[in-house]
């Protein structure tokens, strides 16, 4: 009651702030006495926001920090699922408001506030990610009983999903099986949380956020890091922080709602291959990049971008200030990162003693049941979207990669590209894991997002995010040659939850994926050229940038190259360069010629791989990713 009274006074009669403050302080004392974590977090958050809006003195800023502490303690008690997401969404504005308040103080001459603002931006992102890692697990220490229980639970989920996919049972039985899947998934979360060690990837441990200086020391001499804070609160300004090895600058950007509309418009024009997309690109350049790029010191050739909000969907490479001006991707090599903290941890965790030989595992065009054998849920995807046919070009890209990269590449196609084949192989020493396949993104429960592989040997063929977490992918470069494979469910403070998030949690150093649906033939051209360049010895990011520039120079539309992005460590692996024989050079020339022919075949509209569905609700067909909204 006291909290309600104080809140109403602040909203309806702000001139009575002192009285409202007394009510809130009294409510906070009661909550502290009772040890009610939810009430403590709620009351101190309301009080701190009110104080920040009423006055920005040192005491108010300190109280806002304490409010974040209370919120993060509360979040730490959540095991995941809906409640954790609700808490992150509810308290996200506090981070933006404190961030903005600190920048106000910095603008007023308090220089030290800039470092504090950078730390708040990292608390917002990295704290949520660490919490997610703690719940879902990267390094687990389970006793034999819990390990066996985890295995049984996973098998039980698979068995139930096989029934659901086949359309077995009556409607009430399917509803009951769906509820059982949800319960078993929560049981797995609890088991993982109970067995998680506290040594989670070096700097991802408890409260060990890197300082601004530590991040700068990790940057290469030619690298810059851009961190966006796109506020969910109209009362708070939005910003981009630009960190270089020698400095930190701050630039205002438009509010989130305005950015979301502009990004949606531009994405629609790009994916529809509309020639008017250049004007929208120039507007976004002005809003997001004009100041930051102009402020970069001479010699910067790489950008690490930490997106926020609608910017997670933005193909930064294709932005340009004018029709005839070079794009951002022509000027810089660009990678993405969930946060500066995660990027720093991945960069520092790189294994200098990684084996010199190259080993890769490629799954291409996995066999899926066809016709009446098609599982009920996947039949809904196929019928509604015209989608899950064979992917002949996927096999081509895998074979070309094998020829370019050498004898260490194993390719599994069709019926051999089984989920069981991945789970039963040793992944130790693996450098590249590549999937050229369909996939399903679950917008409601990200843990159910799946790469579609061939079923068999007790596996349902859905390599789900929850199962990806159990793969041992330390230092691996994962390539997801499929539609919208780098996207997923956007969660404030968490980033995008989906397949790429799961692979990073499983230990991958970087994930290459796509922002939108891709054509089978164009994806094959892109990946063939990417691996031909990687085989010469550059970093994955350099090979990716060179491929994009080459395709753009040959006239390929942005839809064919701008949506392929790398998230994580740009130098994840160093593939041993192969000497180029005459036949090898001829192979590259032929691949390039084939690429030109394939890109010219615009009439071939076979869309490769990715749809948004809800695996626990097979009664109706899943929604198309083309219908997703912000």
XYZ file of C-alpha atoms in Angstrom:
630
model
C 0.000 0.000 0.000
C 2.802 2.426 0.878
C 4.508 1.708 -2.445
C 1.268 2.286 -4.339
C 0.647 5.562 -2.520
C 4.167 6.800 -3.192
C 4.039 5.800 -6.854
C 0.695 7.533 -7.438
C 1.905 10.741 -5.842
C 4.989 10.760 -8.085
C 2.886 10.188 -11.212
C -0.057 12.456 -10.414
C 1.387 15.153 -8.114
C 5.150 15.397 -8.718
C 5.324 18.553 -6.602
C 4.669 16.310 -3.556
C 7.857 14.335 -4.216
C 9.143 14.637 -0.632
C 5.963 13.044 0.739
C 6.053 10.289 -1.881
C 9.678 9.620 -1.014
C 8.788 9.101 2.667
C 6.153 6.521 1.713
C 8.593 4.627 -0.490
C 11.369 4.657 2.122
C 8.976 3.271 4.726
C 7.845 0.569 2.294
C 11.480 -0.312 1.605
C 12.229 -0.698 5.316
C 9.317 -3.115 5.702
C 10.427 -5.137 2.659
C 13.976 -5.339 4.045
C 12.708 -6.524 7.424
C 10.663 -9.278 5.801
C 13.404 -10.221 3.331
C 10.975 -10.089 0.410
C 13.328 -9.944 -2.598
C 10.621 -9.104 -5.119
C 9.248 -6.272 -2.986
C 12.751 -4.966 -2.227
C 13.641 -4.827 -5.920
C 10.307 -3.278 -6.897
C 10.327 -0.583 -4.195
C 13.965 0.464 -4.479
C 13.590 0.585 -8.272
C 10.569 2.885 -8.048
C 12.351 5.090 -5.510
C 15.591 5.307 -7.514
C 13.799 6.166 -10.768
C 11.797 8.873 -9.006
C 14.937 10.389 -7.498
C 16.810 10.349 -10.807
C 13.977 12.221 -12.468
C 13.685 14.681 -9.567
C 17.388 15.318 -8.993
C 20.660 13.863 -10.299
C 22.880 14.222 -7.249
C 25.538 11.690 -6.145
C 23.127 10.173 -3.611
C 20.507 9.514 -6.301
C 23.073 7.947 -8.645
C 24.330 5.708 -5.827
C 20.749 4.643 -5.030
C 20.203 3.755 -8.694
C 23.277 1.473 -8.556
C 21.843 -0.177 -5.425
C 18.547 -0.692 -7.263
C 20.397 -2.556 -10.021
C 22.060 -4.715 -7.352
C 18.646 -5.620 -5.922
C 17.219 -6.404 -9.356
C 20.161 -8.620 -10.267
C 19.937 -10.521 -6.970
C 16.275 -11.162 -7.772
C 17.111 -12.296 -11.305
C 19.784 -14.606 -9.930
C 17.099 -16.551 -8.066
C 15.230 -17.324 -11.263
C 15.896 -20.625 -13.023
C 14.780 -19.341 -16.404
C 11.643 -19.491 -18.454
C 8.926 -16.864 -18.511
C 9.623 -15.292 -15.114
C 13.227 -14.476 -15.950
C 12.183 -12.876 -19.243
C 9.444 -10.848 -17.535
C 11.904 -9.537 -14.942
C 14.430 -8.488 -17.585
C 11.757 -6.641 -19.580
C 10.319 -4.995 -16.458
C 13.594 -3.618 -15.152
C 15.403 -2.868 -18.443
C 14.416 0.860 -18.355
C 16.408 1.298 -15.136
C 19.665 0.555 -16.923
C 18.888 3.013 -19.691
C 17.831 5.694 -17.207
C 20.966 5.370 -15.087
C 23.130 5.220 -18.216
C 21.542 8.421 -19.500
C 21.850 10.142 -16.095
C 25.556 9.334 -15.919
C 26.066 10.767 -19.383
C 24.249 13.925 -18.295
C 26.777 14.267 -15.475
C 29.634 13.592 -17.900
C 28.320 16.305 -20.229
C 28.245 18.652 -17.227
C 31.961 18.095 -16.701
C 32.200 15.039 -14.403
C 34.667 13.089 -16.561
C 34.673 9.948 -14.406
C 31.003 9.316 -15.110
C 31.822 8.097 -18.630
C 33.534 4.964 -17.325
C 30.591 4.365 -14.990
C 28.186 4.660 -17.922
C 30.209 2.090 -19.881
C 30.033 -0.283 -16.906
C 26.246 0.148 -16.622
C 25.868 -0.724 -20.307
C 27.827 -3.915 -19.629
C 25.828 -4.723 -16.486
C 22.702 -4.478 -18.609
C 23.906 -6.938 -21.222
C 26.581 -9.094 -19.699
C 24.843 -9.656 -16.350
C 21.787 -11.093 -18.091
C 23.963 -13.289 -20.304
C 25.948 -14.585 -17.334
C 22.698 -15.351 -15.565
C 21.516 -17.264 -18.631
C 24.757 -19.223 -18.742
C 24.394 -20.084 -15.069
C 20.894 -21.405 -15.640
C 21.514 -23.364 -18.813
C 25.109 -24.292 -18.149
C 28.377 -24.346 -20.012
C 30.572 -26.284 -17.608
C 28.652 -28.761 -15.457
C 29.770 -30.824 -12.503
C 27.074 -33.447 -12.001
C 27.262 -36.552 -9.875
C 26.417 -39.851 -11.559
C 22.779 -39.817 -10.431
C 22.119 -36.284 -11.722
C 23.978 -36.969 -14.975
C 21.845 -40.070 -15.562
C 18.717 -38.104 -14.680
C 19.658 -35.377 -17.158
C 20.132 -37.993 -19.888
C 16.787 -39.673 -19.073
C 15.005 -36.337 -19.116
C 16.471 -35.425 -22.503
C 15.461 -38.816 -23.918
C 11.939 -38.412 -22.524
C 11.595 -35.030 -24.254
C 12.767 -36.547 -27.541
C 10.292 -39.447 -27.259
C 7.364 -37.105 -26.605
C 8.402 -34.797 -29.448
C 8.547 -37.753 -31.832
C 4.919 -38.480 -30.974
C 3.951 -34.850 -31.484
C 5.839 -34.594 -34.768
C 4.153 -37.728 -36.100
C 0.714 -36.377 -35.220
C -0.036 -39.333 -32.953
C -2.766 -39.414 -30.319
C -5.983 -37.561 -29.750
C -6.150 -33.802 -29.231
C -6.284 -34.137 -25.392
C -3.315 -36.540 -25.478
C -1.259 -34.147 -27.599
C -2.094 -31.310 -25.225
C -0.965 -33.442 -22.267
C 2.260 -34.434 -24.026
C 3.000 -30.766 -24.740
C 2.588 -29.942 -21.052
C 4.882 -32.825 -20.150
C 7.560 -31.493 -22.536
C 7.405 -28.088 -20.830
C 7.729 -29.694 -17.401
C 10.691 -31.809 -18.476
C 12.414 -28.767 -19.991
C 12.095 -26.935 -16.676
C 13.504 -29.997 -14.896
C 16.541 -29.871 -17.199
C 17.076 -26.185 -16.399
C 17.054 -26.923 -12.689
C 19.459 -29.833 -13.053
C 21.888 -27.710 -15.055
C 21.674 -24.827 -12.598
C 22.379 -27.178 -9.677
C 25.465 -28.627 -11.312
C 27.018 -25.507 -12.751
C 30.532 -24.737 -11.587
C 31.417 -21.154 -10.720
C 34.259 -21.095 -13.243
C 32.270 -19.849 -16.213
C 34.585 -18.720 -18.986
C 37.028 -16.525 -17.180
C 35.670 -13.007 -17.197
C 32.064 -14.213 -17.283
C 32.363 -15.183 -13.603
C 30.231 -13.550 -10.896
C 30.903 -9.787 -10.781
C 34.046 -9.627 -12.867
C 33.146 -7.166 -15.609
C 36.117 -5.845 -17.561
C 36.835 -2.154 -17.200
C 36.827 0.197 -20.144
C 40.635 0.120 -20.132
C 40.725 -3.706 -20.147
C 38.463 -3.803 -23.186
C 40.656 -1.207 -24.912
C 43.751 -3.277 -24.165
C 42.060 -6.287 -25.804
C 41.245 -4.395 -28.994
C 43.718 -4.709 -31.822
C 45.514 -1.620 -33.059
C 43.119 -1.328 -36.014
C 39.898 -2.278 -34.188
C 37.071 -0.210 -32.698
C 34.074 -1.357 -30.652
C 30.658 0.293 -31.040
C 28.158 -0.315 -28.223
C 24.569 0.805 -28.852
C 22.087 1.667 -26.084
C 18.674 2.010 -27.736
C 16.450 3.047 -24.843
C 13.089 1.415 -24.234
C 12.103 4.458 -22.151
C 11.019 7.544 -24.134
C 12.252 9.682 -21.209
C 15.841 8.450 -21.677
C 18.083 9.299 -24.611
C 19.707 6.648 -26.824
C 23.433 6.538 -27.476
C 26.330 4.763 -29.144
C 29.685 4.460 -27.365
C 32.748 4.179 -29.599
C 35.749 2.525 -27.992
C 39.152 2.526 -29.701
C 42.539 1.440 -28.312
C 43.209 5.045 -27.335
C 39.858 6.674 -26.571
C 36.125 6.600 -25.886
C 33.552 8.869 -27.522
C 29.759 9.084 -27.175
C 27.188 9.990 -29.838
C 23.383 10.412 -29.618
C 21.087 8.299 -31.809
C 17.295 8.449 -32.404
C 14.864 6.784 -29.960
C 14.135 3.073 -30.304
C 10.663 3.421 -31.780
C 11.939 5.630 -34.585
C 14.859 3.280 -35.270
C 12.599 0.212 -35.304
C 10.420 1.723 -38.041
C 13.420 2.739 -40.147
C 15.091 -0.672 -39.794
C 11.882 -2.510 -40.714
C 11.411 -0.345 -43.805
C 14.969 -0.859 -44.982
C 14.931 -4.610 -44.393
C 11.756 -4.879 -46.442
C 13.339 -2.990 -49.329
C 16.537 -5.073 -49.220
C 14.858 -8.467 -49.061
C 12.462 -7.445 -51.845
C 15.517 -6.248 -53.833
C 14.011 -2.797 -54.244
C 16.276 -0.257 -55.929
C 15.041 2.517 -53.607
C 16.774 0.894 -50.610
C 19.726 3.292 -50.955
C 17.752 6.272 -49.627
C 16.765 4.368 -46.484
C 20.363 3.224 -46.034
C 21.548 6.844 -46.155
C 19.018 7.846 -43.492
C 20.145 5.081 -41.136
C 23.779 5.991 -41.802
C 23.076 9.562 -40.741
C 21.176 8.431 -37.628
C 23.590 5.741 -36.459
C 27.022 6.036 -38.035
C 27.833 9.505 -39.330
C 29.202 10.774 -36.013
C 30.878 7.550 -34.857
C 32.607 6.842 -38.193
C 33.821 10.422 -38.563
C 35.264 10.248 -35.021
C 37.308 7.093 -35.692
C 41.072 7.625 -35.718
C 42.929 6.968 -38.935
C 43.941 3.369 -39.502
C 40.841 1.625 -38.091
C 39.873 -1.224 -40.430
C 37.684 -3.407 -38.174
C 34.491 -2.715 -36.245
C 33.060 -4.866 -33.452
C 29.390 -3.902 -33.103
C 27.288 -4.593 -30.004
C 23.688 -4.038 -31.188
C 20.649 -3.300 -29.072
C 16.912 -3.587 -29.701
C 15.946 -3.427 -33.399
C 19.601 -3.046 -34.398
C 20.078 -6.804 -33.889
C 18.338 -7.204 -37.275
C 20.347 -4.539 -39.075
C 22.837 -5.543 -41.841
C 25.410 -2.873 -40.998
C 27.649 -3.837 -43.948
C 25.172 -2.459 -46.496
C 24.714 0.986 -44.916
C 26.164 3.844 -46.951
C 25.938 7.662 -46.717
C 24.958 8.133 -50.384
C 24.246 6.116 -53.510
C 27.775 6.447 -54.942
C 29.612 6.299 -51.595
C 31.312 3.122 -50.356
C 29.276 1.032 -47.926
C 30.359 0.389 -44.345
C 31.326 -3.151 -45.372
C 33.591 -1.824 -48.114
C 35.429 0.354 -45.598
C 35.587 -2.009 -42.588
C 35.488 -5.663 -41.629
C 32.469 -5.971 -39.334
C 31.621 -8.525 -36.647
C 28.903 -8.583 -33.981
C 29.112 -9.346 -30.255
C 26.497 -9.842 -27.498
C 28.450 -7.458 -25.250
C 31.951 -6.069 -24.778
C 32.372 -8.426 -21.827
C 31.505 -11.536 -23.835
C 33.647 -10.387 -26.761
C 36.614 -9.798 -24.446
C 36.170 -13.233 -22.888
C 36.018 -14.958 -26.294
C 39.071 -13.071 -27.540
C 41.102 -13.913 -24.426
C 39.972 -17.547 -24.435
C 41.392 -18.164 -27.897
C 43.637 -21.220 -27.772
C 47.123 -20.313 -28.929
C 48.021 -24.013 -28.878
C 45.195 -25.105 -31.181
C 46.205 -27.930 -33.539
C 47.825 -26.788 -36.775
C 45.884 -29.281 -38.865
C 42.397 -28.353 -39.992
C 39.412 -30.555 -39.120
C 35.843 -29.780 -40.122
C 32.473 -31.531 -40.013
C 29.859 -30.555 -42.623
C 26.195 -31.611 -42.628
C 24.578 -30.941 -46.006
C 20.974 -31.331 -47.163
C 19.888 -33.742 -44.379
C 17.221 -36.196 -45.448
C 13.741 -35.361 -44.164
C 10.693 -37.633 -44.435
C 8.712 -36.708 -47.538
C 5.091 -36.982 -48.616
C 2.811 -38.682 -46.104
C 5.839 -39.655 -43.993
C 6.522 -35.993 -43.248
C 5.991 -35.315 -39.507
C 2.763 -33.431 -38.824
C 4.399 -30.218 -37.639
C 6.907 -30.086 -40.488
C 4.104 -30.816 -42.967
C 2.413 -27.658 -41.694
C 5.576 -25.673 -42.377
C 5.896 -27.173 -45.846
C 2.246 -26.677 -46.808
C 1.953 -23.097 -45.548
C 5.312 -21.789 -46.716
C 6.209 -23.989 -49.659
C 9.388 -24.727 -47.786
C 11.091 -27.975 -46.832
C 12.258 -29.448 -50.128
C 15.679 -30.898 -50.969
C 18.672 -28.555 -51.042
C 20.898 -29.733 -53.907
C 23.046 -26.601 -53.786
C 23.777 -27.303 -50.129
C 25.592 -30.454 -51.178
C 27.570 -28.473 -53.746
C 28.758 -25.953 -51.140
C 29.909 -28.711 -48.781
C 31.824 -30.536 -51.502
C 33.537 -27.364 -52.709
C 34.492 -26.532 -49.128
C 35.939 -30.033 -48.744
C 37.983 -29.610 -51.914
C 39.237 -26.163 -50.875
C 39.954 -26.841 -47.212
C 41.602 -30.227 -47.579
C 41.401 -33.821 -46.403
C 40.442 -32.928 -42.834
C 36.879 -32.100 -43.889
C 34.201 -34.763 -43.409
C 30.945 -34.265 -45.315
C 27.731 -36.066 -44.362
C 24.835 -35.737 -46.811
C 21.243 -36.875 -46.990
C 20.464 -39.834 -44.745
C 23.995 -39.761 -43.345
C 23.490 -36.210 -42.053
C 21.820 -37.564 -38.930
C 21.406 -35.882 -35.588
C 22.768 -39.073 -34.030
C 25.926 -38.793 -36.160
C 26.712 -35.415 -34.611
C 25.987 -36.505 -31.048
C 28.044 -39.711 -31.208
C 31.173 -38.236 -32.840
C 34.068 -36.875 -30.878
C 34.274 -33.133 -31.494
C 37.674 -32.764 -29.869
C 40.033 -30.813 -32.099
C 37.215 -29.756 -34.434
C 37.777 -26.343 -36.032
C 34.657 -25.895 -38.221
C 31.106 -27.220 -37.778
C 28.905 -26.407 -40.780
C 25.178 -26.963 -41.321
C 23.596 -26.460 -44.746
C 20.037 -27.345 -43.847
C 16.541 -26.214 -42.977
C 15.800 -25.008 -39.491
C 12.891 -23.917 -37.336
C 13.036 -20.880 -35.042
C 10.702 -20.948 -32.067
C 9.789 -17.364 -31.222
C 8.077 -18.293 -27.955
C 10.454 -20.846 -26.434
C 13.951 -20.252 -27.887
C 15.298 -23.521 -26.421
C 13.127 -25.359 -28.988
C 14.663 -23.661 -32.019
C 16.157 -26.417 -34.163
C 18.449 -27.333 -37.007
C 16.586 -29.996 -39.005
C 18.741 -33.082 -39.433
C 18.004 -36.634 -40.561
C 16.141 -38.621 -37.883
C 17.039 -42.117 -36.762
C 18.835 -44.115 -34.062
C 16.416 -42.843 -31.433
C 16.770 -39.169 -32.416
C 13.904 -37.075 -33.772
C 16.052 -35.078 -36.211
C 15.467 -31.802 -34.370
C 18.823 -30.575 -33.077
C 17.324 -28.194 -30.537
C 19.042 -25.360 -28.703
C 18.755 -27.274 -25.413
C 20.700 -30.158 -27.023
C 23.282 -27.866 -28.614
C 24.287 -26.838 -25.080
C 25.581 -30.379 -24.465
C 27.954 -30.311 -27.449
C 31.632 -29.744 -26.674
C 32.514 -26.990 -29.119
C 35.420 -25.250 -27.436
C 36.966 -22.841 -29.941
C 34.907 -24.066 -32.925
C 33.706 -21.837 -35.774
C 30.053 -22.734 -36.420
C 28.517 -21.909 -39.811
C 24.719 -21.988 -40.082
C 23.993 -21.817 -43.799
C 20.276 -21.437 -43.358
C 17.567 -18.779 -43.208
C 17.567 -16.324 -40.274
C 20.004 -18.517 -38.363
C 21.565 -15.612 -36.465
C 18.181 -14.271 -35.359
C 15.704 -15.436 -32.742
C 13.707 -14.026 -29.878
C 14.889 -10.510 -28.918
C 15.038 -10.042 -25.139
C 16.041 -6.725 -23.605
C 19.363 -7.126 -21.860
C 19.803 -10.632 -23.273
C 20.124 -9.944 -26.963
C 18.768 -12.488 -29.410
C 17.942 -15.943 -28.054
C 18.111 -18.665 -30.671
C 20.513 -21.042 -32.354
C 23.532 -18.726 -32.404
C 23.115 -17.993 -28.691
C 23.057 -21.733 -27.934
C 26.193 -22.461 -29.979
C 28.090 -19.688 -28.197
C 27.026 -21.130 -24.846
C 28.249 -24.543 -25.978
C 31.740 -23.109 -26.385
C 31.865 -21.918 -30.010
C 34.181 -18.964 -30.521
C 32.111 -17.553 -33.364
C 28.950 -18.261 -35.329
C 28.403 -17.317 -38.969
C 24.737 -17.088 -39.876
C 22.071 -15.104 -41.678
C 19.628 -12.337 -40.792
C 16.886 -13.261 -43.290
C 15.690 -16.091 -45.587
C 18.269 -16.961 -48.238
C 18.000 -18.654 -51.600
C 19.539 -22.088 -51.873
C 21.648 -21.247 -54.923
C 22.860 -17.883 -53.572
C 23.755 -19.390 -50.197
C 25.839 -22.027 -51.947
C 27.673 -19.415 -54.012
C 28.423 -17.360 -50.917
C 29.706 -20.279 -48.859
C 31.831 -21.695 -51.676
C 33.594 -18.364 -52.059
C 33.903 -17.927 -48.304
C 35.676 -21.267 -47.864
C 37.883 -20.723 -50.923
C 39.161 -17.565 -49.223
C 39.400 -19.126 -45.759
C 41.617 -21.849 -47.248
C 44.206 -19.205 -48.117
C 44.798 -18.495 -44.435
C 43.008 -15.248 -43.467
C 40.808 -14.958 -40.403
C 37.136 -15.988 -40.710
C 36.088 -12.323 -40.613
C 38.537 -11.317 -43.323
C 37.355 -14.191 -45.526
C 33.755 -13.149 -44.898
C 34.438 -9.482 -45.723
C 36.336 -10.378 -48.894
C 33.448 -12.574 -50.043
C 30.887 -9.820 -49.505
C 32.993 -7.266 -51.343
C 33.570 -9.606 -54.272
C 29.864 -10.388 -54.666
C 28.893 -6.717 -54.373
C 31.521 -5.772 -56.967
C 30.011 -8.328 -59.373
C 26.593 -6.705 -59.016
C 24.936 -9.113 -56.587
C 22.083 -7.442 -54.670
C 22.537 -6.769 -50.961
C 19.975 -9.508 -50.255
C 22.530 -12.067 -51.488
C 25.400 -11.057 -49.165
C 24.629 -8.375 -46.557
C 22.601 -10.687 -44.324
C 25.512 -13.061 -43.613
C 27.164 -11.981 -40.373
C 29.689 -13.232 -37.843
C 28.966 -13.023 -34.121
C 31.804 -13.659 -31.665
C 35.571 -13.673 -32.114
C 36.521 -12.465 -35.599
C 39.758 -14.468 -35.469
C 38.147 -17.583 -33.994
C 40.323 -19.982 -35.964
C 43.381 -19.735 -38.187
C 42.880 -22.307 -40.914
C 46.214 -23.625 -42.187
C 46.786 -21.999 -45.560
C 47.142 -24.381 -48.480
C 49.557 -23.809 -51.335
C 47.691 -22.956 -54.504
C 48.410 -25.314 -57.374
C 47.410 -24.567 -60.941
C 44.426 -26.877 -60.601
C 43.464 -25.137 -57.381
C 43.504 -21.744 -59.074
C 41.438 -23.201 -61.900
C 38.955 -24.515 -59.313
C 38.535 -21.045 -57.841
C 38.101 -19.543 -61.306
C 35.451 -22.117 -62.202
C 33.693 -21.525 -58.868
C 33.650 -17.794 -59.569
C 32.233 -18.329 -63.062
C 29.601 -20.651 -61.644
C 28.827 -18.018 -59.025
C 28.211 -15.378 -61.683
C 25.847 -17.703 -63.534
C 24.001 -18.672 -60.376
C 23.568 -15.080 -59.234
C 22.180 -14.193 -62.652
C 19.455 -16.811 -62.271
C 17.147 -14.526 -60.305
C 14.122 -16.499 -61.489
C 15.141 -19.389 -59.238
C 13.236 -18.535 -56.093
C 13.948 -21.652 -54.039
C 14.052 -20.276 -50.513
C 16.367 -22.105 -48.174
C 15.566 -23.117 -44.712
C 14.111 -21.305 -41.799
C 10.725 -20.855 -40.412
C 9.299 -19.761 -37.080
C 7.246 -22.398 -35.300
C 6.217 -23.570 -31.852
C 7.151 -27.223 -31.456
C 4.985 -27.783 -28.400
C 1.828 -26.752 -30.249
C 1.553 -28.952 -33.351
C -2.216 -28.558 -33.683
C -1.752 -25.623 -36.080
C 0.951 -24.678 -38.571
C 3.741 -22.426 -37.281
C 3.952 -18.803 -38.332
C 6.226 -17.786 -41.163
C 9.299 -15.785 -40.279
C 8.136 -13.394 -43.000
C 5.260 -12.443 -40.691
C 7.376 -11.708 -37.630
C 6.970 -8.258 -36.113
C 9.170 -6.243 -33.767
